[in-house]
PDB file of C-alpha atoms in Angstrom:
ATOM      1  CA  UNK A   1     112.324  48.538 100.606  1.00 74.00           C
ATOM      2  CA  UNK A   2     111.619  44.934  99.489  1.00 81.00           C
ATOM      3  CA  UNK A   3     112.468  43.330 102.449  1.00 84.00           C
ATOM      4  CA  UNK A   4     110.747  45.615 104.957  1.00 88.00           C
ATOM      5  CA  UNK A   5     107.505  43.992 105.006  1.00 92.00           C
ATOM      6  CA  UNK A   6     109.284  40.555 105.958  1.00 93.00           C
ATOM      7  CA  UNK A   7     110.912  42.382 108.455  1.00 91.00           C
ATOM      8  CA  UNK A   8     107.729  44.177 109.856  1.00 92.00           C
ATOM      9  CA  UNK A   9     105.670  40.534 109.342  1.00 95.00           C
ATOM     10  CA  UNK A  10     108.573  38.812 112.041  1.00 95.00           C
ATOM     11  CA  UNK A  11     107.652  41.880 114.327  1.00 94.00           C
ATOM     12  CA  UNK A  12     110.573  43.802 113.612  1.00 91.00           C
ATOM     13  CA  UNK A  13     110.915  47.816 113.040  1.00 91.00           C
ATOM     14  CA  UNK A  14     112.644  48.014 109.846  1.00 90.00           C
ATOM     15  CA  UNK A  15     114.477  51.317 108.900  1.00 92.00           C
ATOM     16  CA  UNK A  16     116.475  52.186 106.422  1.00 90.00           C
ATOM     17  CA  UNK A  17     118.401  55.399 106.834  1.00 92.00           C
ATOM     18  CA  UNK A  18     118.982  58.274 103.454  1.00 89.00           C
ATOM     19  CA  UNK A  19     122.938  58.108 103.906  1.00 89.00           C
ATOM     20  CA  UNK A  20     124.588  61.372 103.373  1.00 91.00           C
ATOM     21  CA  UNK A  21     126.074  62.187  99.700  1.00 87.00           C
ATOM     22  CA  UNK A  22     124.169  58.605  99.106  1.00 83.00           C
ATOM     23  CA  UNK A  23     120.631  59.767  98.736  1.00 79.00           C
ATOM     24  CA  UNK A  24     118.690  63.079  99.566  1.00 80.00           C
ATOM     25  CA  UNK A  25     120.819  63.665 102.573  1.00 86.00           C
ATOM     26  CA  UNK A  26     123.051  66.363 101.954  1.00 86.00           C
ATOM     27  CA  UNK A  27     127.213  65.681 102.167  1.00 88.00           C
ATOM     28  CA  UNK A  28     130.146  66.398 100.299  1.00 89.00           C
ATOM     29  CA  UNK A  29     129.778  66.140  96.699  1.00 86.00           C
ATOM     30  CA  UNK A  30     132.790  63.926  96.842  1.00 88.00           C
ATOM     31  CA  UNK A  31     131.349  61.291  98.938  1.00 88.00           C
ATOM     32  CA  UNK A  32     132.137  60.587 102.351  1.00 92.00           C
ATOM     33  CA  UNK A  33     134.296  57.823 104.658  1.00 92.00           C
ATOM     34  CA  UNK A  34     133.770  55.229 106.597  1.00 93.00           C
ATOM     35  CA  UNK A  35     134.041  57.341 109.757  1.00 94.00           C
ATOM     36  CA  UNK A  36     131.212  60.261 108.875  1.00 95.00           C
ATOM     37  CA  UNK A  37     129.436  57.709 107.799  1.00 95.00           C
ATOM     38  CA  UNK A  38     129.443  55.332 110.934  1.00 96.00           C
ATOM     39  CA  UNK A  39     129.357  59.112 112.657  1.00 97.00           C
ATOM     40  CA  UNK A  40     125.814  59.534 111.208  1.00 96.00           C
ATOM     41  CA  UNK A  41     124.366  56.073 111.524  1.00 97.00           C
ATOM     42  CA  UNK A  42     124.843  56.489 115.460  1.00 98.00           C
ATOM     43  CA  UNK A  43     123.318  60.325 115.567  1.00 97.00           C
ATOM     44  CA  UNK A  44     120.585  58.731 113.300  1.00 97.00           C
ATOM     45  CA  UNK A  45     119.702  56.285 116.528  1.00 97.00           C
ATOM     46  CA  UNK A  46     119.989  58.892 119.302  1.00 98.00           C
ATOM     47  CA  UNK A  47     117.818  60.718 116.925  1.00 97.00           C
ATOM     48  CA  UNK A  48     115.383  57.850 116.983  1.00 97.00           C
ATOM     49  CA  UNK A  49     115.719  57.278 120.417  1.00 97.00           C
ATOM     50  CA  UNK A  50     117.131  54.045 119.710  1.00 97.00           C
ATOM     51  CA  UNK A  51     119.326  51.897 122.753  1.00 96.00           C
ATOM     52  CA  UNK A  52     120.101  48.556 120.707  1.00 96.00           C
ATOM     53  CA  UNK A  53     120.022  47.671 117.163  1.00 97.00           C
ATOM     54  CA  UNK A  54     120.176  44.777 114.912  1.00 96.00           C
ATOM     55  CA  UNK A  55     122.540  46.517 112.304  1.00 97.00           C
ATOM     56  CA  UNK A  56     122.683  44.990 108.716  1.00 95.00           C
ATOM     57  CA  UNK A  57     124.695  46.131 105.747  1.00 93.00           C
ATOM     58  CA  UNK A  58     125.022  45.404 102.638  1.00 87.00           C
ATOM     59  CA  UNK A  59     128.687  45.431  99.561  1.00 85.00           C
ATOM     60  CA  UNK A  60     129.743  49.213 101.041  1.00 86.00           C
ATOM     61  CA  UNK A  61     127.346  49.546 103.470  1.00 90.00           C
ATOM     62  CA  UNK A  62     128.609  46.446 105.605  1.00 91.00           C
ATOM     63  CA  UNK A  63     131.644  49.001 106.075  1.00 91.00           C
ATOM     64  CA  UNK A  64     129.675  51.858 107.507  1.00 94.00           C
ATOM     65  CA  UNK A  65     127.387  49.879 109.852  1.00 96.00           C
ATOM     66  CA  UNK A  66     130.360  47.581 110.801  1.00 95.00           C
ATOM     67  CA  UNK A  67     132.118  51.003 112.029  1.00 96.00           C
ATOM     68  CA  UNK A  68     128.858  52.171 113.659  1.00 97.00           C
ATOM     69  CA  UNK A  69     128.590  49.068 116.258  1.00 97.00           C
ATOM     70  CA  UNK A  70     132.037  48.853 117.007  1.00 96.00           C
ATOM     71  CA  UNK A  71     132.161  52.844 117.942  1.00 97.00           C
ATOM     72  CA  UNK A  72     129.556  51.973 120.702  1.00 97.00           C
ATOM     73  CA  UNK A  73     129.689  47.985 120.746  1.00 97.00           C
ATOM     74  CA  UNK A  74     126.181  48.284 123.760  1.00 97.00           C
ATOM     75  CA  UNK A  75     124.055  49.301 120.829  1.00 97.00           C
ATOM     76  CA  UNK A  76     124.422  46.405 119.011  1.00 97.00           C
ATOM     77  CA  UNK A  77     122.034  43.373 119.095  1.00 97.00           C
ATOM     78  CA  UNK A  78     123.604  41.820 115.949  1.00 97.00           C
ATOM     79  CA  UNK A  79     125.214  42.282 112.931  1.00 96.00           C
ATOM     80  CA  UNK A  80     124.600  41.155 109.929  1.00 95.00           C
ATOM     81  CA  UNK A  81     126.620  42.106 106.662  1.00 92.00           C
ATOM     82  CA  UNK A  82     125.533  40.991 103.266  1.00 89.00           C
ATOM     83  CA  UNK A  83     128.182  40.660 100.245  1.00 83.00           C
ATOM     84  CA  UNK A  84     130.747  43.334 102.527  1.00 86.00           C
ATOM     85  CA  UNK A  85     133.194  45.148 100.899  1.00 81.00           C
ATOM     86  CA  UNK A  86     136.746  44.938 101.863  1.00 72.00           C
ATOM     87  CA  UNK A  87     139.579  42.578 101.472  1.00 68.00           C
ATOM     88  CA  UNK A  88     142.943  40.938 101.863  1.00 62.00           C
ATOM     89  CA  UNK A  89     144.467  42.458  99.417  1.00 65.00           C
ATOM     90  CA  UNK A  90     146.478  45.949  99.004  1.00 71.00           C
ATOM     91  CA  UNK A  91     144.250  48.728  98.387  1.00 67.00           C
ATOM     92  CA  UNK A  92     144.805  48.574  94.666  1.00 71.00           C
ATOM     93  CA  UNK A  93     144.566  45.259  94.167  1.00 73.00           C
ATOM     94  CA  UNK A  94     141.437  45.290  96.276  1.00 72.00           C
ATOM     95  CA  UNK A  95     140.036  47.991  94.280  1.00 74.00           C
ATOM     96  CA  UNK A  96     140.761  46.262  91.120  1.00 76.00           C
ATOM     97  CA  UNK A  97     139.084  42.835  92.484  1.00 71.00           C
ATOM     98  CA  UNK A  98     135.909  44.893  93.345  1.00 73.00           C
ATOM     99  CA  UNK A  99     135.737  46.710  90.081  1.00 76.00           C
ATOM    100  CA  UNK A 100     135.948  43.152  88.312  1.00 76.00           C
ATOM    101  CA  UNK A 101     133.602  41.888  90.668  1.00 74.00           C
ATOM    102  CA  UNK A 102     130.789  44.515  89.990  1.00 75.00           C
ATOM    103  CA  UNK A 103     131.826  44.132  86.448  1.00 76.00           C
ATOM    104  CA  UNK A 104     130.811  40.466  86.240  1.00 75.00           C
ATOM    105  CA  UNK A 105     127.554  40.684  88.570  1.00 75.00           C
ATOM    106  CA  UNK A 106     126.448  43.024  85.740  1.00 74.00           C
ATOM    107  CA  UNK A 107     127.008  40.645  83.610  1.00 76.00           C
ATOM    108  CA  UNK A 108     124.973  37.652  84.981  1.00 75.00           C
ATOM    109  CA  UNK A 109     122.449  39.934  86.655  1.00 75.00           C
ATOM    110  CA  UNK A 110     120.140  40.621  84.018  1.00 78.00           C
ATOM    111  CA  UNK A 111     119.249  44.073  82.338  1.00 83.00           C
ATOM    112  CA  UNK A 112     116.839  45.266  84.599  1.00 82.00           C
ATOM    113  CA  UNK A 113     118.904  44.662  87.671  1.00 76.00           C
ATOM    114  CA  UNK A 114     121.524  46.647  85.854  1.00 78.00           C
ATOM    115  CA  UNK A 115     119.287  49.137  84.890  1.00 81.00           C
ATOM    116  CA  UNK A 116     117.845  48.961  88.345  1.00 78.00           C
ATOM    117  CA  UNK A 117     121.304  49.573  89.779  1.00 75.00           C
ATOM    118  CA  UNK A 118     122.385  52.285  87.170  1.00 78.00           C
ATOM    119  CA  UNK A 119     119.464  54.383  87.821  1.00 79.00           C
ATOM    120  CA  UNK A 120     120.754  54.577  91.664  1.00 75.00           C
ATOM    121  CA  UNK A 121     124.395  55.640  90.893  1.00 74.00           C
ATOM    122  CA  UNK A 122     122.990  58.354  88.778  1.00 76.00           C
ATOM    123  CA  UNK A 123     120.615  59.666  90.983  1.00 77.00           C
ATOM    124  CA  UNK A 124     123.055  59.321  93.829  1.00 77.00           C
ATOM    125  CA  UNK A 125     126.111  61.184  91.539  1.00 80.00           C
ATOM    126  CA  UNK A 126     128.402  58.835  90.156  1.00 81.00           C
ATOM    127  CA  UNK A 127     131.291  61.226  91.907  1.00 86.00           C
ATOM    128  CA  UNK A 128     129.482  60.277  95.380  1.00 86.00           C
ATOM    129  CA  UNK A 129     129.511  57.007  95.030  1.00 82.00           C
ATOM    130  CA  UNK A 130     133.099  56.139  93.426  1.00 83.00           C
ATOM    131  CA  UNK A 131     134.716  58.758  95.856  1.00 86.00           C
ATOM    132  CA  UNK A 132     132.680  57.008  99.063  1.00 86.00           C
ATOM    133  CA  UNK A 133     133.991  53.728  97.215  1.00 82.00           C
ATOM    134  CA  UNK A 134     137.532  54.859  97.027  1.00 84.00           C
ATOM    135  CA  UNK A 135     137.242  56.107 100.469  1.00 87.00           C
ATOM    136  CA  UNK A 136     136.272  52.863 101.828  1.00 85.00           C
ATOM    137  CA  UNK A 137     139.066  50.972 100.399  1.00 82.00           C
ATOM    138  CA  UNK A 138     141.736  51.264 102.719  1.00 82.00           C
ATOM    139  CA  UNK A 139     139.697  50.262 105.319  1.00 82.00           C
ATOM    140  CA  UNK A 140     140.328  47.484 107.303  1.00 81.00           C
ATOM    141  CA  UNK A 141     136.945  45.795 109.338  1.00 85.00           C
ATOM    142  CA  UNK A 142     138.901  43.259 111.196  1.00 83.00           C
ATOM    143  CA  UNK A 143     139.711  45.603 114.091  1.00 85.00           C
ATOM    144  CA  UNK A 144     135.776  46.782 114.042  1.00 91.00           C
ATOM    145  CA  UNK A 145     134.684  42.980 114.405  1.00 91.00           C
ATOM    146  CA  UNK A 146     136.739  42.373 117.096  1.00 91.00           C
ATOM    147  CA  UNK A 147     135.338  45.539 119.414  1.00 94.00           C
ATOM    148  CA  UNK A 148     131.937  43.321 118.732  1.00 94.00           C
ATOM    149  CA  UNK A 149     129.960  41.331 121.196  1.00 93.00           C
ATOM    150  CA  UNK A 150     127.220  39.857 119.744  1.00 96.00           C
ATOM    151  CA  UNK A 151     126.402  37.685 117.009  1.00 96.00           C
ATOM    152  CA  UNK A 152     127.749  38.837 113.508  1.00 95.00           C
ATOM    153  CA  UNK A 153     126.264  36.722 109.946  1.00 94.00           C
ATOM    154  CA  UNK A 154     128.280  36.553 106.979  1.00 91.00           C
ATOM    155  CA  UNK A 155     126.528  36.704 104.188  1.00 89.00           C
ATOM    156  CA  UNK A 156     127.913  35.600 100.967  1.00 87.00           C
ATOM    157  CA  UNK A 157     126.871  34.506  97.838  1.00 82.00           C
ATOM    158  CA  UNK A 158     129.174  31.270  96.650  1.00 80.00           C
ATOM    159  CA  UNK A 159     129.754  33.004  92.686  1.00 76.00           C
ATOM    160  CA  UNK A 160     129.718  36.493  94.304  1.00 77.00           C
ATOM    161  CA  UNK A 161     132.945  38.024  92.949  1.00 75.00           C
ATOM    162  CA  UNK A 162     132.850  41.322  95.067  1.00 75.00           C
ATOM    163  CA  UNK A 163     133.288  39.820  98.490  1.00 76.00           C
ATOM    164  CA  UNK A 164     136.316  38.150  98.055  1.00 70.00           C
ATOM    165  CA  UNK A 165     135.771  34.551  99.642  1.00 74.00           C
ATOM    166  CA  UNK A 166     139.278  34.619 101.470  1.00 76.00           C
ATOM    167  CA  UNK A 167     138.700  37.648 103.157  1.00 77.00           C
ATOM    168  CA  UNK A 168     135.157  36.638 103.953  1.00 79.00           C
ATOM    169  CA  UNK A 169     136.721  33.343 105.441  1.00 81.00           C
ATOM    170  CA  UNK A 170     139.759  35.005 107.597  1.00 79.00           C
ATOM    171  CA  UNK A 171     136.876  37.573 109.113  1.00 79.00           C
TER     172      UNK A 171
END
């Protein structure tokens, strides 16, 4: 919501959609995987009568809109994914990296980031968001990149501990 006026003041049509188990949107109480997910972005755009899109996702959501362009590869203009989840690693050592990770941001970020952040994961359910979490974790975006066509921007804070920089790298 912060960064939709920026977006609307370069002349772009910024929209942010209420993911399902995420936000009011109903879903499984246990979260859902990348593939519903990426399932709803695109019957969000035919909703919207939208043709191309300029997809951007951010930690978990990089996953879900990563998924979404490479299912129909035409609709996207670009792709942008901020701090992605994912990794190198085997699933547990990946979740374990990630779970340090968030760990440490919360950490350096400040109380009212934290707080910030913690009201979300309540109001979302806790259950949600660790099972969509968990779900996520064996995934593996380098496939989805590679059914891509247009530009794709990596972006990647240099202390961020989530995004693990080799992964970020190999992709």
């Amino acid at each position: 919501q912060h960064n939709a006026p920026a977006f609307a003041a370069a002349g772009y049509r910024f929209i942010v959609p209420d993911m399902p188990s995420l936000g009011g949107t109903r879903g499984p109480h246990t979260g859902v995987g990348v593939a519903q997910s990426a399932d709803f972005l695109l019957r969000f755009l035919d909703l919207l009568d939208l043709q191309r899109v300029h997809w951007i996702g951010h930690s978990l959501g990089a996953q879900h809109a990563l998924r979404a362009a490479a299912l129909e590869p035409g609709r996207a203009r670009s792709m942008s994914r901020a701090g992605p989840t994912g990794g190198h690693r085997r699933r547990a050592a990946r979740i374990v990296h990630q779970a340090a990770g968030i760990a440490h941001e919360a950490l350096i970020a400040g109380p009212r980031v934290v707080a910030a952040v913690l009201r979300d994961y309540v109001r979302v359910s806790p259950v949600a968001y660790v099972s969509t979490w968990l779900r996520a974790s064996p995934d593996e975006p380098g496939a989805d990149l590679r059914a891509l066509t247009c530009p794709v921007l990596f972006i990647v804070g240099t202390r961020d501990l989530v995004a693990d920089r080799m992964y970020v790298e190999r992709l």
